[in-house]
CSV table of C-alpha atoms in Angstrom, one decimal:
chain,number,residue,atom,x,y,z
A,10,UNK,CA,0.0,0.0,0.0
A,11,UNK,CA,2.6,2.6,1.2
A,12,UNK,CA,4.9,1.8,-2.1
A,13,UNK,CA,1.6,2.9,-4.0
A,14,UNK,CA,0.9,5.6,-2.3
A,15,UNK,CA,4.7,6.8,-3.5
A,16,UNK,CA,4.1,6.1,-7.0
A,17,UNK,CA,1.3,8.5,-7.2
A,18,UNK,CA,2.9,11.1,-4.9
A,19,UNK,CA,6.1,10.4,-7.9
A,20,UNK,CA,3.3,10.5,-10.9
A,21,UNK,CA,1.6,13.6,-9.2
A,22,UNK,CA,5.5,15.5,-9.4
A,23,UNK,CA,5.7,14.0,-13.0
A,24,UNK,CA,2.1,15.9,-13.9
A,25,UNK,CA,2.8,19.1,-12.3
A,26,UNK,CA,5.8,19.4,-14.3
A,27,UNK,CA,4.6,18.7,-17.3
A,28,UNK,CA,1.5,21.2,-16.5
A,29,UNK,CA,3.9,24.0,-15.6
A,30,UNK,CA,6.1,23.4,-18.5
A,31,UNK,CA,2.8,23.6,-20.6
A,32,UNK,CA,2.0,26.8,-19.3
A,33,UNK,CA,5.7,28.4,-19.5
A,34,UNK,CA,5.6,27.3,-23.1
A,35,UNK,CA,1.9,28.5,-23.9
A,36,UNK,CA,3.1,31.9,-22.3
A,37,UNK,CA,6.3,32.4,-24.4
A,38,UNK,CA,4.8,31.3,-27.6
A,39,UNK,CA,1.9,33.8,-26.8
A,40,UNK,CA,4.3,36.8,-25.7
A,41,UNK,CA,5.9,35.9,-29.1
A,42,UNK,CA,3.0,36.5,-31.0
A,43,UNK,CA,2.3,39.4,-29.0
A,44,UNK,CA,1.8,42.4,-30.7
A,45,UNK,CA,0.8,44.7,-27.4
A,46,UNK,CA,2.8,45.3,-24.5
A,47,UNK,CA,0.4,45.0,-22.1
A,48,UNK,CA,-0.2,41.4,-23.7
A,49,UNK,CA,3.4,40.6,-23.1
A,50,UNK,CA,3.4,41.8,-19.7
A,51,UNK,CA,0.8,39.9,-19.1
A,52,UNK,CA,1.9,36.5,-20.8
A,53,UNK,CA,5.7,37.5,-19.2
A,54,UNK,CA,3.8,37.5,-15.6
A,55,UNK,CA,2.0,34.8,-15.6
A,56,UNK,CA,5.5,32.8,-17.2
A,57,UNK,CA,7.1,34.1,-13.8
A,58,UNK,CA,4.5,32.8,-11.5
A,59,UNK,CA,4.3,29.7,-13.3
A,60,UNK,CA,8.2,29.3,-12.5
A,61,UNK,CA,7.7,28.4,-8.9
A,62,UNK,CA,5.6,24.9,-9.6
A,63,UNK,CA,8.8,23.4,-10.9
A,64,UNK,CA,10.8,23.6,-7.4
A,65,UNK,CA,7.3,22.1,-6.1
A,66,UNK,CA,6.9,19.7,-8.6
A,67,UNK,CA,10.9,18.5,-8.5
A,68,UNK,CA,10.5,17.6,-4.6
A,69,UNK,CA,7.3,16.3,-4.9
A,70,UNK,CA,9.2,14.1,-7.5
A,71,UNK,CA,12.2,13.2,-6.1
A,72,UNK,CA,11.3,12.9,-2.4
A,73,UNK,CA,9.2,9.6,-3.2
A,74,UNK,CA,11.8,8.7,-5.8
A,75,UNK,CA,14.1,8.3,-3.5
A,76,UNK,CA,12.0,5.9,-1.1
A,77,UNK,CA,11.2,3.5,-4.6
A,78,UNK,CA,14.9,3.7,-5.0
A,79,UNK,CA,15.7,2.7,-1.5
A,80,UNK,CA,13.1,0.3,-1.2
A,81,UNK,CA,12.9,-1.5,-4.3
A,82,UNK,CA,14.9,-0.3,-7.2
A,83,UNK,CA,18.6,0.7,-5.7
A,84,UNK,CA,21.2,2.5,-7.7
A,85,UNK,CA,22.5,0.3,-10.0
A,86,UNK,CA,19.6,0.8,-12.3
A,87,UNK,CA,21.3,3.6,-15.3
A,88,UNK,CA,18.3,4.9,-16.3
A,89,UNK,CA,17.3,6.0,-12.2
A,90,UNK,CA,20.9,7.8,-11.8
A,91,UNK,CA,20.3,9.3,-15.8
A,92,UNK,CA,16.9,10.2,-15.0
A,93,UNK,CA,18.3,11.6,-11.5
A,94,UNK,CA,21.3,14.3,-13.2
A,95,UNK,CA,18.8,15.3,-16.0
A,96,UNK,CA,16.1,16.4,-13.4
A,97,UNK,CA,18.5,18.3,-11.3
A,98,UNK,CA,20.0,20.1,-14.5
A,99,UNK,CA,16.5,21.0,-15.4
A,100,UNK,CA,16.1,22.3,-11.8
A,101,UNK,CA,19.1,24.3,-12.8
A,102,UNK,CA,18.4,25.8,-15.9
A,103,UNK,CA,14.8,27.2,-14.8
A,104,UNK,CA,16.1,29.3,-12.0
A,105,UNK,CA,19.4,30.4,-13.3
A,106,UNK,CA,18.8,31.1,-17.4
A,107,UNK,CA,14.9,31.0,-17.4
A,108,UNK,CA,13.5,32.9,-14.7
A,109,UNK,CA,16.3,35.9,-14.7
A,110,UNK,CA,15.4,35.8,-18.7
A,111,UNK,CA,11.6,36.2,-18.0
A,112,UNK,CA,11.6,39.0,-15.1
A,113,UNK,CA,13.7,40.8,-17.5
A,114,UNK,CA,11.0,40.6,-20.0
A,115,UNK,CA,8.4,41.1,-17.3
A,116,UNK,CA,10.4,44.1,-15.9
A,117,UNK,CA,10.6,45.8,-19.2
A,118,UNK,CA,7.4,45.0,-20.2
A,119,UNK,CA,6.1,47.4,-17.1
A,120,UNK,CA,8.3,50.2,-18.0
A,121,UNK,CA,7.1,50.9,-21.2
A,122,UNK,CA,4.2,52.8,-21.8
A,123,UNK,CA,3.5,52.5,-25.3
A,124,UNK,CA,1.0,50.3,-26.3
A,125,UNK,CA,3.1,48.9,-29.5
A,126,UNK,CA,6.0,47.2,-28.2
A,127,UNK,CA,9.7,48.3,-28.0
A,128,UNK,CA,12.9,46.8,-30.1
A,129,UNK,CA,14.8,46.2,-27.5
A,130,UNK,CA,11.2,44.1,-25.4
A,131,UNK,CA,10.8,42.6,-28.6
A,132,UNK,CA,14.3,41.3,-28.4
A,133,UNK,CA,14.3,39.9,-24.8
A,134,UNK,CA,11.1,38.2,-25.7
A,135,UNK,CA,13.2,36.2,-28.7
A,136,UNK,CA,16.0,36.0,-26.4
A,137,UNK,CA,17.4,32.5,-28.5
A,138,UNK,CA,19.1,31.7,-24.7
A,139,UNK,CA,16.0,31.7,-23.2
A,140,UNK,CA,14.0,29.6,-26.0
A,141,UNK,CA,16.9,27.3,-26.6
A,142,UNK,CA,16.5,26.5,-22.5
A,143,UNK,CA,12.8,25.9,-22.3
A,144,UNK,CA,12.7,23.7,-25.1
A,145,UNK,CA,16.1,21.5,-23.8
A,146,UNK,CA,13.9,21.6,-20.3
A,147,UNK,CA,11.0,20.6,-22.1
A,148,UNK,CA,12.4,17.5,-24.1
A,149,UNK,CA,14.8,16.8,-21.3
A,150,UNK,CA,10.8,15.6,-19.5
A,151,UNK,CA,10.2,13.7,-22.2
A,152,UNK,CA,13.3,11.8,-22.0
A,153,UNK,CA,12.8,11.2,-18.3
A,154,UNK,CA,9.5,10.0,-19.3
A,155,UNK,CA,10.7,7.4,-21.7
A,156,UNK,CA,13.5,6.2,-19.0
A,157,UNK,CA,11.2,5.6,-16.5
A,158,UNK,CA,9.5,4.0,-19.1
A,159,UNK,CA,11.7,1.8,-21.2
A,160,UNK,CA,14.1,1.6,-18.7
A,161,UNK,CA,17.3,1.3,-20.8
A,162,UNK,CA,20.8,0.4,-19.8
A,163,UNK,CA,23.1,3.8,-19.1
A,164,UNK,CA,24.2,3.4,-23.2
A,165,UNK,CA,20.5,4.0,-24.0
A,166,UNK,CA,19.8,6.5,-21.3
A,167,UNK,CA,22.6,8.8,-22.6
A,168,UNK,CA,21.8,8.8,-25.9
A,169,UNK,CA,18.2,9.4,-25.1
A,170,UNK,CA,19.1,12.5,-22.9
A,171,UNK,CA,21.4,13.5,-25.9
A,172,UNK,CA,18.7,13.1,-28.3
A,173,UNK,CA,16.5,15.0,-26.6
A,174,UNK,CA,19.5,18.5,-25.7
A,175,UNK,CA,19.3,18.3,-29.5
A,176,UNK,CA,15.5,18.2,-30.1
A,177,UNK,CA,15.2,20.5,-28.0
A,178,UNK,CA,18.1,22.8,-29.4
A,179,UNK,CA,16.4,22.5,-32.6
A,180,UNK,CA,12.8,23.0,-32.0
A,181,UNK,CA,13.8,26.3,-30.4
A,182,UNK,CA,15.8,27.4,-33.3
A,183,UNK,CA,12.8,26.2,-35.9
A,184,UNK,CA,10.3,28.1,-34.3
A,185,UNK,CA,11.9,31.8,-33.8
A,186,UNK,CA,13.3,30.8,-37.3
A,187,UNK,CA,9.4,30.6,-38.0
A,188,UNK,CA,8.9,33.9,-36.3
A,189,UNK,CA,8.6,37.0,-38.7
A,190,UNK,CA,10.0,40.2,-37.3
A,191,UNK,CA,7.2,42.4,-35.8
A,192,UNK,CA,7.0,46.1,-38.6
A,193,UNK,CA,6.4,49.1,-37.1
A,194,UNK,CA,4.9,52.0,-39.2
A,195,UNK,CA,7.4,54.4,-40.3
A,196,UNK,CA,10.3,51.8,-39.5
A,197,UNK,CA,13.4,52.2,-41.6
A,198,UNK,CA,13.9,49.2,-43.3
A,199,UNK,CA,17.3,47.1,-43.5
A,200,UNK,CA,19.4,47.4,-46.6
């Protein structure tokens, strides 16, 4: 019974994740299409907000891993120890590139007071940094998902975290690739 109760606590971590990396990623792809300021403030805000479920959701994840590793799994298993450093980068990269990225959006956002948003807002908003780390955080879930999964030796596990840095490096890139600049009337334009 207790081991059960774990596994959902685990699986309850696993869906607020995924829940709060939905929402980051709804926000920035809305604040990219954004052609108000006050609609990126307001995507940019609620991206912010949205930051703090994934210190929640990462303990509520890893405090019942650990028990189903002590209890039934152990270390020896690749894929746990894999799954274990991806997670924990991921808990890096959110804190340290994201959020910094996004309150600088959100802080510029508040100090303009034109309704058509700035070049240099614009820019942090399509701040390739930022994208390329949401996406990596984003398949880097995936790839946890399909360890805990499959369950592959630590060959498999590597190359499946690999896989996914690249997917995710590219899917960022392809979609502010996809992203035409923003024209503002009486704009000069580039020779």
């Amino acid at each position: 019974m207790l081991y059960n109760v774990v596994l959902f606590l685990h699986i309850l971590g696993a869906v607020i994740m995924f829940m709060a990396i939905a929402i980051l990623t709804t926000s920035m792809i809305s604040m990219l299409h954004a052609k108000e300021t006050e609609k990126i403030r307001l995507w940019s805000s609620l991206a912010v907000r949205i930051d703090a479920l994934f210190p929640l959701s990462t303990l509520i994840i890893i405090a019942p891993a650990l028990y189903l590793v002590f209890s039934t799994w152990g270390w020896g298993m690749a894929w746990i120890n894999v799954s274990l450093v991806a997670l924990l980068g991921n808990s890096f990269l959110g804190p340290v590139i994201n959020l910094r990225r996004l309150k600088g959006i959100l802080g510029a956002a508040d100090s303009e007071n034109g309704e058509v948003p700035s070049a240099e807002l614009l820019s942090k908003v399509r701040d390739r940094v930022l994208w390329i780390s949401v996406f990596i955080m984003v398949m880097i879930i995936f790839g946890i998902l399909f360890l805990m999964a499959v369950k592959p030796p630590l060959l498999g596990s590597l190359i499946t975290m690999v896989v996914a840095v690249i997917a995710g490096f590219v899917l960022a890139n392809f979609l502010l690739a996809r992203v035409k600049p923003v024209k503002f009337p009486g704009a000069v334009p580039h020779l």
